[in-house]
Amino acid sequence: MHSEITGMDGCTATCNGHSLVITCEHGDNRIPGRYRDFFIANQALLDSHRGFDPGALSLAKDLAAPFAAPLIFSTVSRLLVDLNRSVGHPHLHHKVIRKQPTELRDSLLKHYYLPYRTQVEHLVRQTIADQGLVIHISVHSFTPELDGKVRHADIGLLYDPARPYEVALCKQWKSALKVLAPELSVRRNYPYEGKGDGLTSWFRQRLPQDTYMGIELEINQKHIIKTGRHWPALRQVIVKSLGMTLSKLSQEFPLRRNHHQ
């Protein structure tokens, strides 16, 4: 687990009155040495979309840099412990880990899961304390085809339909992407429902909608495997579209509550 805090003294980043926190739970497929024997026969699985989210970490870094936003990411494979699942979820661990003694699974929670979750929670709550609002963007990617079914989207924006500020942000973000790249298919709450189990849902259960906005950004991995400048160019389109979105929201919604005024 790693953290990257950019900006003066690790302060929270504010863009157009909106404070951003970027996270990436599935940044790579690393298996720490003491657990490698469990995955000797599973390298192909580790290298697949089940082992990590290809491209997600590079996009998360590109999103964080221009906004001087704090970035927290993990490079430990989701097969070992999935940081975007709740404790008790059946897919918190790969089946080979689920078969291991409770002590080993508890050790994974202690050394990887809980430190990551604690660090993100601290940053989110500190941003709210400092700025009154946090926009948390959790960056992921999805396989173009799952269980024989083709996913018909280039970008997915996942949110909770019951939280108006998240609805407004994703509506504006989709509009900005249409302006910049009309050829892209951008779908809301696809290929997953935004209110399903995950880190953003965990925060929604604990923080009110006028202080916490949680969006999962999903990118189709077909764009990541293309050669040449396609993937870097698409990342820059997404970065620019986010800036346009935040600028538009700051004009239409008084979302930020400055505690220092």
PDB file of C-alpha atoms in Angstrom:
ATOM      1  CA  MET A   1       0.000   0.000   0.000  1.00  0.00           C
ATOM      2  CA  HIS A   2       1.286   3.392  -0.954  1.00  0.00           C
ATOM      3  CA  SER A   3       0.228   6.981  -0.648  1.00  0.00           C
ATOM      4  CA  GLU A   4       1.135   9.914  -2.802  1.00  0.00           C
ATOM      5  CA  ILE A   5       0.300  13.335  -1.434  1.00  0.00           C
ATOM      6  CA  THR A   6       0.990  16.164  -3.833  1.00  0.00           C
ATOM      7  CA  GLY A   7       0.665  19.808  -2.939  1.00  0.00           C
ATOM      8  CA  MET A   8       2.045  21.945  -0.136  1.00  0.00           C
ATOM      9  CA  ASP A   9       2.613  19.937   3.058  1.00  0.00           C
ATOM     10  CA  GLY A  10       0.112  17.308   1.964  1.00  0.00           C
ATOM     11  CA  CYS A  11      -2.773  19.749   2.195  1.00  0.00           C
ATOM     12  CA  THR A  12      -6.088  18.861   0.618  1.00  0.00           C
ATOM     13  CA  ALA A  13      -6.537  20.058  -2.936  1.00  0.00           C
ATOM     14  CA  THR A  14      -9.234  22.510  -3.922  1.00  0.00           C
ATOM     15  CA  CYS A  15     -10.277  23.069  -7.527  1.00  0.00           C
ATOM     16  CA  ASN A  16     -13.036  25.560  -8.262  1.00  0.00           C
ATOM     17  CA  GLY A  17     -14.199  25.293  -4.679  1.00  0.00           C
ATOM     18  CA  HIS A  18     -14.286  21.486  -4.725  1.00  0.00           C
ATOM     19  CA  SER A  19     -11.859  19.389  -2.702  1.00  0.00           C
ATOM     20  CA  LEU A  20     -10.637  16.235  -4.428  1.00  0.00           C
ATOM     21  CA  VAL A  21      -9.326  12.963  -3.064  1.00  0.00           C
ATOM     22  CA  ILE A  22      -8.208  10.333  -5.599  1.00  0.00           C
ATOM     23  CA  THR A  23      -7.862   6.650  -4.729  1.00  0.00           C
ATOM     24  CA  CYS A  24      -6.973   3.500  -6.650  1.00  0.00           C
ATOM     25  CA  GLU A  25      -7.696   0.252  -4.821  1.00  0.00           C
ATOM     26  CA  HIS A  26      -6.571  -2.155  -7.570  1.00  0.00           C
ATOM     27  CA  GLY A  27      -3.428  -0.456  -8.879  1.00  0.00           C
ATOM     28  CA  ASP A  28      -1.289  -3.547  -9.533  1.00  0.00           C
ATOM     29  CA  ASN A  29      -1.031  -7.320  -9.049  1.00  0.00           C
ATOM     30  CA  ARG A  30       1.825  -7.537  -6.543  1.00  0.00           C
ATOM     31  CA  ILE A  31       1.917 -10.522  -4.188  1.00  0.00           C
ATOM     32  CA  PRO A  32       4.221  -9.989  -1.174  1.00  0.00           C
ATOM     33  CA  GLY A  33       6.883 -12.671  -0.828  1.00  0.00           C
ATOM     34  CA  ARG A  34       5.410 -14.614   2.064  1.00  0.00           C
ATOM     35  CA  TYR A  35       2.195 -15.256   0.074  1.00  0.00           C
ATOM     36  CA  ARG A  36       3.657 -16.058  -3.359  1.00  0.00           C
ATOM     37  CA  ASP A  37       3.462 -19.820  -2.939  1.00  0.00           C
ATOM     38  CA  PHE A  38      -0.331 -19.547  -2.925  1.00  0.00           C
ATOM     39  CA  PHE A  39      -0.274 -18.109  -6.449  1.00  0.00           C
ATOM     40  CA  ILE A  40       2.524 -20.077  -8.155  1.00  0.00           C
ATOM     41  CA  ALA A  41      -0.009 -21.748 -10.440  1.00  0.00           C
ATOM     42  CA  ASN A  42      -2.079 -18.593 -10.882  1.00  0.00           C
ATOM     43  CA  GLN A  43       0.191 -16.148 -12.715  1.00  0.00           C
ATOM     44  CA  ALA A  44      -2.190 -15.891 -15.665  1.00  0.00           C
ATOM     45  CA  LEU A  45      -4.997 -15.040 -13.250  1.00  0.00           C
ATOM     46  CA  LEU A  46      -2.836 -12.424 -11.544  1.00  0.00           C
ATOM     47  CA  ASP A  47      -2.071 -10.838 -14.903  1.00  0.00           C
ATOM     48  CA  SER A  48      -5.733 -10.720 -15.876  1.00  0.00           C
ATOM     49  CA  HIS A  49      -8.446  -8.249 -14.903  1.00  0.00           C
ATOM     50  CA  ARG A  50      -9.154 -10.437 -11.883  1.00  0.00           C
ATOM     51  CA  GLY A  51      -5.716  -9.697 -10.465  1.00  0.00           C
ATOM     52  CA  PHE A  52      -5.823  -5.908 -10.796  1.00  0.00           C
ATOM     53  CA  ASP A  53      -7.277  -3.030 -12.834  1.00  0.00           C
ATOM     54  CA  PRO A  54      -4.874  -2.398 -15.734  1.00  0.00           C
ATOM     55  CA  GLY A  55      -4.446   1.288 -16.483  1.00  0.00           C
ATOM     56  CA  ALA A  56      -6.261   2.489 -13.388  1.00  0.00           C
ATOM     57  CA  LEU A  57      -3.165   3.648 -11.519  1.00  0.00           C
ATOM     58  CA  SER A  58      -1.736   5.620 -14.441  1.00  0.00           C
ATOM     59  CA  LEU A  59      -5.089   7.371 -14.841  1.00  0.00           C
ATOM     60  CA  ALA A  60      -5.326   8.047 -11.102  1.00  0.00           C
ATOM     61  CA  LYS A  61      -1.880   9.674 -11.152  1.00  0.00           C
ATOM     62  CA  ASP A  62      -2.834  11.782 -14.155  1.00  0.00           C
ATOM     63  CA  LEU A  63      -6.007  12.928 -12.415  1.00  0.00           C
ATOM     64  CA  ALA A  64      -4.238  13.809  -9.184  1.00  0.00           C
ATOM     65  CA  ALA A  65      -1.309  15.778 -10.624  1.00  0.00           C
ATOM     66  CA  PRO A  66      -2.986  18.765 -12.345  1.00  0.00           C
ATOM     67  CA  PHE A  67      -5.364  19.352  -9.448  1.00  0.00           C
ATOM     68  CA  ALA A  68      -2.611  18.850  -6.826  1.00  0.00           C
ATOM     69  CA  ALA A  69      -4.971  16.295  -5.315  1.00  0.00           C
ATOM     70  CA  PRO A  70      -3.904  13.701  -2.747  1.00  0.00           C
ATOM     71  CA  LEU A  71      -3.655  10.203  -4.167  1.00  0.00           C
ATOM     72  CA  ILE A  72      -3.778   6.982  -2.180  1.00  0.00           C
ATOM     73  CA  PHE A  73      -3.257   3.723  -4.040  1.00  0.00           C
ATOM     74  CA  SER A  74      -2.464   0.062  -3.514  1.00  0.00           C
ATOM     75  CA  THR A  75      -0.303  -2.225  -5.637  1.00  0.00           C
ATOM     76  CA  VAL A  76      -1.223  -5.423  -3.775  1.00  0.00           C
ATOM     77  CA  SER A  77      -3.358  -7.758  -5.886  1.00  0.00           C
ATOM     78  CA  ARG A  78      -7.065  -7.780  -5.211  1.00  0.00           C
ATOM     79  CA  LEU A  79      -6.821 -11.593  -5.209  1.00  0.00           C
ATOM     80  CA  LEU A  80      -4.924 -11.436  -1.939  1.00  0.00           C
ATOM     81  CA  VAL A  81      -7.313  -8.946  -0.349  1.00  0.00           C
ATOM     82  CA  ASP A  82      -9.748  -6.697  -2.190  1.00  0.00           C
ATOM     83  CA  LEU A  83      -9.615  -3.194  -0.708  1.00  0.00           C
ATOM     84  CA  ASN A  84     -12.861  -2.297  -2.474  1.00  0.00           C
ATOM     85  CA  ARG A  85     -14.879  -4.954  -0.663  1.00  0.00           C
ATOM     86  CA  SER A  86     -16.362  -4.928   2.812  1.00  0.00           C
ATOM     87  CA  VAL A  87     -15.074  -7.314   5.464  1.00  0.00           C
ATOM     88  CA  GLY A  88     -17.322 -10.356   5.230  1.00  0.00           C
ATOM     89  CA  HIS A  89     -17.931 -10.011   1.490  1.00  0.00           C
ATOM     90  CA  PRO A  90     -17.557 -13.418  -0.235  1.00  0.00           C
ATOM     91  CA  HIS A  91     -15.005 -11.987  -2.693  1.00  0.00           C
ATOM     92  CA  LEU A  92     -12.839 -10.197  -0.165  1.00  0.00           C
ATOM     93  CA  HIS A  93     -10.195 -12.874  -0.899  1.00  0.00           C
ATOM     94  CA  HIS A  94      -9.505 -15.282  -3.755  1.00  0.00           C
ATOM     95  CA  LYS A  95     -10.670 -18.820  -3.042  1.00  0.00           C
ATOM     96  CA  VAL A  96      -7.118 -20.033  -2.373  1.00  0.00           C
ATOM     97  CA  ILE A  97      -6.876 -17.488   0.455  1.00  0.00           C
ATOM     98  CA  ARG A  98     -10.383 -18.172   1.730  1.00  0.00           C
ATOM     99  CA  LYS A  99      -9.267 -21.747   2.403  1.00  0.00           C
ATOM    100  CA  GLN A 100      -6.412 -20.622   4.639  1.00  0.00           C
ATOM    101  CA  PRO A 101      -6.583 -20.373   8.457  1.00  0.00           C
ATOM    102  CA  THR A 102      -8.339 -17.404  10.011  1.00  0.00           C
ATOM    103  CA  GLU A 103      -5.019 -16.184  11.407  1.00  0.00           C
ATOM    104  CA  LEU A 104      -3.599 -15.694   7.899  1.00  0.00           C
ATOM    105  CA  ARG A 105      -6.657 -13.828   6.662  1.00  0.00           C
ATOM    106  CA  ASP A 106      -6.657 -11.657   9.782  1.00  0.00           C
ATOM    107  CA  SER A 107      -2.998 -10.853   9.105  1.00  0.00           C
ATOM    108  CA  LEU A 108      -3.889  -9.665   5.594  1.00  0.00           C
ATOM    109  CA  LEU A 109      -6.529  -7.364   7.019  1.00  0.00           C
ATOM    110  CA  LYS A 110      -4.094  -6.031   9.596  1.00  0.00           C
ATOM    111  CA  HIS A 111      -1.192  -5.364   7.233  1.00  0.00           C
ATOM    112  CA  TYR A 112      -2.926  -4.311   4.010  1.00  0.00           C
ATOM    113  CA  TYR A 113      -6.675  -3.768   4.242  1.00  0.00           C
ATOM    114  CA  LEU A 114      -7.067  -1.790   7.455  1.00  0.00           C
ATOM    115  CA  PRO A 115      -4.060   0.537   6.911  1.00  0.00           C
ATOM    116  CA  TYR A 116      -5.357   1.459   3.462  1.00  0.00           C
ATOM    117  CA  ARG A 117      -8.924   2.005   4.603  1.00  0.00           C
ATOM    118  CA  THR A 118      -7.763   3.961   7.639  1.00  0.00           C
ATOM    119  CA  GLN A 119      -5.552   6.241   5.572  1.00  0.00           C
ATOM    120  CA  VAL A 120      -8.299   6.981   3.066  1.00  0.00           C
ATOM    121  CA  GLU A 121     -10.831   7.606   5.833  1.00  0.00           C
ATOM    122  CA  HIS A 122      -8.455   9.983   7.607  1.00  0.00           C
ATOM    123  CA  LEU A 123      -7.862  11.934   4.401  1.00  0.00           C
ATOM    124  CA  VAL A 124     -11.558  12.103   3.522  1.00  0.00           C
ATOM    125  CA  ARG A 125     -12.549  13.277   7.007  1.00  0.00           C
ATOM    126  CA  GLN A 126      -9.674  15.769   7.149  1.00  0.00           C
ATOM    127  CA  THR A 127     -10.734  17.228   3.815  1.00  0.00           C
ATOM    128  CA  ILE A 128     -14.271  17.648   5.088  1.00  0.00           C
ATOM    129  CA  ALA A 129     -12.974  19.270   8.265  1.00  0.00           C
ATOM    130  CA  ASP A 130     -10.809  21.679   6.258  1.00  0.00           C
ATOM    131  CA  GLN A 131     -13.096  22.419   3.316  1.00  0.00           C
ATOM    132  CA  GLY A 132     -16.583  21.280   4.280  1.00  0.00           C
ATOM    133  CA  LEU A 133     -16.836  18.908   1.314  1.00  0.00           C
ATOM    134  CA  VAL A 134     -14.883  16.141  -0.364  1.00  0.00           C
ATOM    135  CA  ILE A 135     -15.216  14.734  -3.873  1.00  0.00           C
ATOM    136  CA  HIS A 136     -13.743  11.252  -3.726  1.00  0.00           C
ATOM    137  CA  ILE A 137     -12.926   9.671  -7.088  1.00  0.00           C
ATOM    138  CA  SER A 138     -12.072   5.985  -6.952  1.00  0.00           C
ATOM    139  CA  VAL A 139     -10.395   4.946 -10.223  1.00  0.00           C
ATOM    140  CA  HIS A 140     -10.953   1.515 -11.789  1.00  0.00           C
ATOM    141  CA  SER A 141     -10.985  -0.273 -15.139  1.00  0.00           C
ATOM    142  CA  PHE A 142     -13.179  -3.080 -16.458  1.00  0.00           C
ATOM    143  CA  THR A 143     -12.673  -5.961 -18.846  1.00  0.00           C
ATOM    144  CA  PRO A 144     -14.306  -5.497 -22.271  1.00  0.00           C
ATOM    145  CA  GLU A 145     -16.002  -8.876 -22.008  1.00  0.00           C
ATOM    146  CA  LEU A 146     -17.148 -10.771 -18.927  1.00  0.00           C
ATOM    147  CA  ASP A 147     -18.588 -14.282 -18.932  1.00  0.00           C
ATOM    148  CA  GLY A 148     -19.130 -14.109 -22.688  1.00  0.00           C
ATOM    149  CA  LYS A 149     -20.983 -10.782 -22.572  1.00  0.00           C
ATOM    150  CA  VAL A 150     -19.495  -7.709 -24.243  1.00  0.00           C
ATOM    151  CA  ARG A 151     -19.614  -4.521 -22.169  1.00  0.00           C
ATOM    152  CA  HIS A 152     -20.978  -1.725 -24.333  1.00  0.00           C
ATOM    153  CA  ALA A 153     -19.314   1.350 -22.857  1.00  0.00           C
ATOM    154  CA  ASP A 154     -15.997   3.161 -22.992  1.00  0.00           C
ATOM    155  CA  ILE A 155     -16.346   4.927 -19.645  1.00  0.00           C
ATOM    156  CA  GLY A 156     -18.599   4.258 -16.676  1.00  0.00           C
ATOM    157  CA  LEU A 157     -19.492   6.752 -13.953  1.00  0.00           C
ATOM    158  CA  LEU A 158     -20.791   5.025 -10.839  1.00  0.00           C
ATOM    159  CA  TYR A 159     -22.732   6.871  -8.140  1.00  0.00           C
ATOM    160  CA  ASP A 160     -25.715   6.590  -5.817  1.00  0.00           C
ATOM    161  CA  PRO A 161     -28.910   7.821  -7.569  1.00  0.00           C
ATOM    162  CA  ALA A 162     -30.340   8.785  -4.181  1.00  0.00           C
ATOM    163  CA  ARG A 163     -27.630  11.431  -3.642  1.00  0.00           C
ATOM    164  CA  PRO A 164     -28.425  14.515  -5.768  1.00  0.00           C
ATOM    165  CA  TYR A 165     -24.917  15.993  -5.734  1.00  0.00           C
ATOM    166  CA  GLU A 166     -23.435  12.773  -7.101  1.00  0.00           C
ATOM    167  CA  VAL A 167     -26.162  12.672  -9.754  1.00  0.00           C
ATOM    168  CA  ALA A 168     -25.361  16.266 -10.762  1.00  0.00           C
ATOM    169  CA  LEU A 169     -21.616  15.649 -10.913  1.00  0.00           C
ATOM    170  CA  CYS A 170     -21.942  12.579 -13.121  1.00  0.00           C
ATOM    171  CA  LYS A 171     -24.445  14.311 -15.403  1.00  0.00           C
ATOM    172  CA  GLN A 172     -22.019  17.194 -15.903  1.00  0.00           C
ATOM    173  CA  TRP A 173     -19.052  14.864 -16.331  1.00  0.00           C
ATOM    174  CA  LYS A 174     -20.852  12.876 -19.007  1.00  0.00           C
ATOM    175  CA  SER A 175     -21.732  16.134 -20.797  1.00  0.00           C
ATOM    176  CA  ALA A 176     -18.119  17.337 -20.648  1.00  0.00           C
ATOM    177  CA  LEU A 177     -16.860  14.067 -22.108  1.00  0.00           C
ATOM    178  CA  LYS A 178     -19.409  14.314 -24.914  1.00  0.00           C
ATOM    179  CA  VAL A 179     -18.078  17.761 -25.807  1.00  0.00           C
ATOM    180  CA  LEU A 180     -14.442  16.643 -25.792  1.00  0.00           C
ATOM    181  CA  ALA A 181     -14.838  13.136 -27.242  1.00  0.00           C
ATOM    182  CA  PRO A 182     -18.308  12.610 -28.754  1.00  0.00           C
ATOM    183  CA  GLU A 183     -17.248   9.232 -30.134  1.00  0.00           C
ATOM    184  CA  LEU A 184     -17.010   7.758 -26.623  1.00  0.00           C
ATOM    185  CA  SER A 185     -19.860   5.838 -25.049  1.00  0.00           C
ATOM    186  CA  VAL A 186     -20.165   7.154 -21.501  1.00  0.00           C
ATOM    187  CA  ARG A 187     -22.725   5.411 -19.306  1.00  0.00           C
ATOM    188  CA  ARG A 188     -23.846   6.078 -15.788  1.00  0.00           C
ATOM    189  CA  ASN A 189     -23.952   3.220 -13.268  1.00  0.00           C
ATOM    190  CA  TYR A 190     -22.515   0.821 -15.827  1.00  0.00           C
ATOM    191  CA  PRO A 191     -21.025  -1.800 -15.935  1.00  0.00           C
ATOM    192  CA  TYR A 192     -21.885  -1.903 -12.216  1.00  0.00           C
ATOM    193  CA  GLU A 193     -24.357  -0.160  -9.953  1.00  0.00           C
ATOM    194  CA  GLY A 194     -22.724   2.643  -8.015  1.00  0.00           C
ATOM    195  CA  LYS A 195     -24.582   1.808  -4.821  1.00  0.00           C
ATOM    196  CA  GLY A 196     -23.177  -1.727  -4.656  1.00  0.00           C
ATOM    197  CA  ASP A 197     -20.589  -2.869  -2.125  1.00  0.00           C
ATOM    198  CA  GLY A 198     -17.427  -0.795  -2.285  1.00  0.00           C
ATOM    199  CA  LEU A 199     -15.374   1.917  -0.639  1.00  0.00           C
ATOM    200  CA  THR A 200     -17.602   4.778  -1.800  1.00  0.00           C
ATOM    201  CA  SER A 201     -20.705   2.994  -0.494  1.00  0.00           C
ATOM    202  CA  TRP A 202     -18.953   2.462   2.832  1.00  0.00           C
ATOM    203  CA  PHE A 203     -18.380   6.202   3.119  1.00  0.00           C
ATOM    204  CA  ARG A 204     -21.953   7.029   2.115  1.00  0.00           C
ATOM    205  CA  GLN A 205     -23.212   5.011   5.055  1.00  0.00           C
ATOM    206  CA  ARG A 206     -21.185   7.215   7.394  1.00  0.00           C
ATOM    207  CA  LEU A 207     -21.126  10.681   5.839  1.00  0.00           C
ATOM    208  CA  PRO A 208     -23.968  12.989   4.747  1.00  0.00           C
ATOM    209  CA  GLN A 209     -24.469  13.772   1.074  1.00  0.00           C
ATOM    210  CA  ASP A 210     -23.691  17.486   1.481  1.00  0.00           C
ATOM    211  CA  THR A 211     -20.162  16.693   2.716  1.00  0.00           C
ATOM    212  CA  TYR A 212     -19.241  13.522   0.808  1.00  0.00           C
ATOM    213  CA  MET A 213     -19.524  12.773  -2.910  1.00  0.00           C
ATOM    214  CA  GLY A 214     -18.157   9.394  -3.979  1.00  0.00           C
ATOM    215  CA  ILE A 215     -17.719   8.517  -7.661  1.00  0.00           C
ATOM    216  CA  GLU A 216     -16.209   5.366  -9.124  1.00  0.00           C
ATOM    217  CA  LEU A 217     -14.622   6.064 -12.494  1.00  0.00           C
ATOM    218  CA  GLU A 218     -14.494   2.949 -14.694  1.00  0.00           C
ATOM    219  CA  ILE A 219     -12.503   2.742 -17.953  1.00  0.00           C
ATOM    220  CA  ASN A 220     -12.891  -0.021 -20.528  1.00  0.00           C
ATOM    221  CA  GLN A 221      -9.579  -1.881 -20.716  1.00  0.00           C
ATOM    222  CA  LYS A 222      -9.805  -2.082 -24.508  1.00  0.00           C
ATOM    223  CA  HIS A 223      -8.476   1.493 -24.541  1.00  0.00           C
ATOM    224  CA  ILE A 224      -5.550   0.625 -22.301  1.00  0.00           C
ATOM    225  CA  ILE A 225      -4.214  -2.191 -24.469  1.00  0.00           C
ATOM    226  CA  LYS A 226      -4.149  -0.053 -27.621  1.00  0.00           C
ATOM    227  CA  THR A 227      -0.673   0.937 -28.740  1.00  0.00           C
ATOM    228  CA  GLY A 228       0.671   4.370 -29.508  1.00  0.00           C
ATOM    229  CA  ARG A 229      -0.750   7.587 -28.095  1.00  0.00           C
ATOM    230  CA  HIS A 230      -4.354   6.431 -27.737  1.00  0.00           C
ATOM    231  CA  TRP A 231      -4.348   5.645 -24.016  1.00  0.00           C
ATOM    232  CA  PRO A 232      -2.270   8.662 -22.877  1.00  0.00           C
ATOM    233  CA  ALA A 233      -4.455  10.927 -25.032  1.00  0.00           C
ATOM    234  CA  LEU A 234      -7.636   9.484 -23.555  1.00  0.00           C
ATOM    235  CA  ARG A 235      -6.305  10.037 -20.044  1.00  0.00           C
ATOM    236  CA  GLN A 236      -5.787  13.708 -20.838  1.00  0.00           C
ATOM    237  CA  VAL A 237      -9.342  13.965 -22.203  1.00  0.00           C
ATOM    238  CA  ILE A 238     -10.646  12.531 -18.934  1.00  0.00           C
ATOM    239  CA  VAL A 239      -8.524  14.955 -16.904  1.00  0.00           C
ATOM    240  CA  LYS A 240      -9.754  17.938 -18.921  1.00  0.00           C
ATOM    241  CA  SER A 241     -13.360  16.773 -18.660  1.00  0.00           C
ATOM    242  CA  LEU A 242     -13.082  16.598 -14.883  1.00  0.00           C
ATOM    243  CA  GLY A 243     -11.806  20.168 -14.766  1.00  0.00           C
ATOM    244  CA  MET A 244     -14.732  21.306 -16.916  1.00  0.00           C
ATOM    245  CA  THR A 245     -17.123  19.416 -14.668  1.00  0.00           C
ATOM    246  CA  LEU A 246     -15.849  20.968 -11.455  1.00  0.00           C
ATOM    247  CA  SER A 247     -15.915  24.426 -12.984  1.00  0.00           C
ATOM    248  CA  LYS A 248     -19.522  23.975 -14.091  1.00  0.00           C
ATOM    249  CA  LEU A 249     -20.611  22.584 -10.740  1.00  0.00           C
ATOM    250  CA  SER A 250     -19.058  25.478  -8.848  1.00  0.00           C
ATOM    251  CA  GLN A 251     -21.263  27.839 -10.857  1.00  0.00           C
ATOM    252  CA  GLU A 252     -24.491  25.906 -10.357  1.00  0.00           C
ATOM    253  CA  PHE A 253     -24.275  24.431  -6.864  1.00  0.00           C
ATOM    254  CA  PRO A 254     -23.055  26.045  -3.614  1.00  0.00           C
ATOM    255  CA  LEU A 255     -21.520  22.739  -2.573  1.00  0.00           C
ATOM    256  CA  ARG A 256     -18.569  23.969  -0.619  1.00  0.00           C
ATOM    257  CA  ARG A 257     -19.045  25.141   2.955  1.00  0.00           C
ATOM    258  CA  ASN A 258     -15.969  26.962   4.146  1.00  0.00           C
ATOM    259  CA  HIS A 259     -15.650  26.482   7.881  1.00  0.00           C
ATOM    260  CA  HIS A 260     -13.111  29.261   8.143  1.00  0.00           C
ATOM    261  CA  GLN A 261     -15.350  32.096   7.022  1.00  0.00           C
TER     262      GLN A 261
END
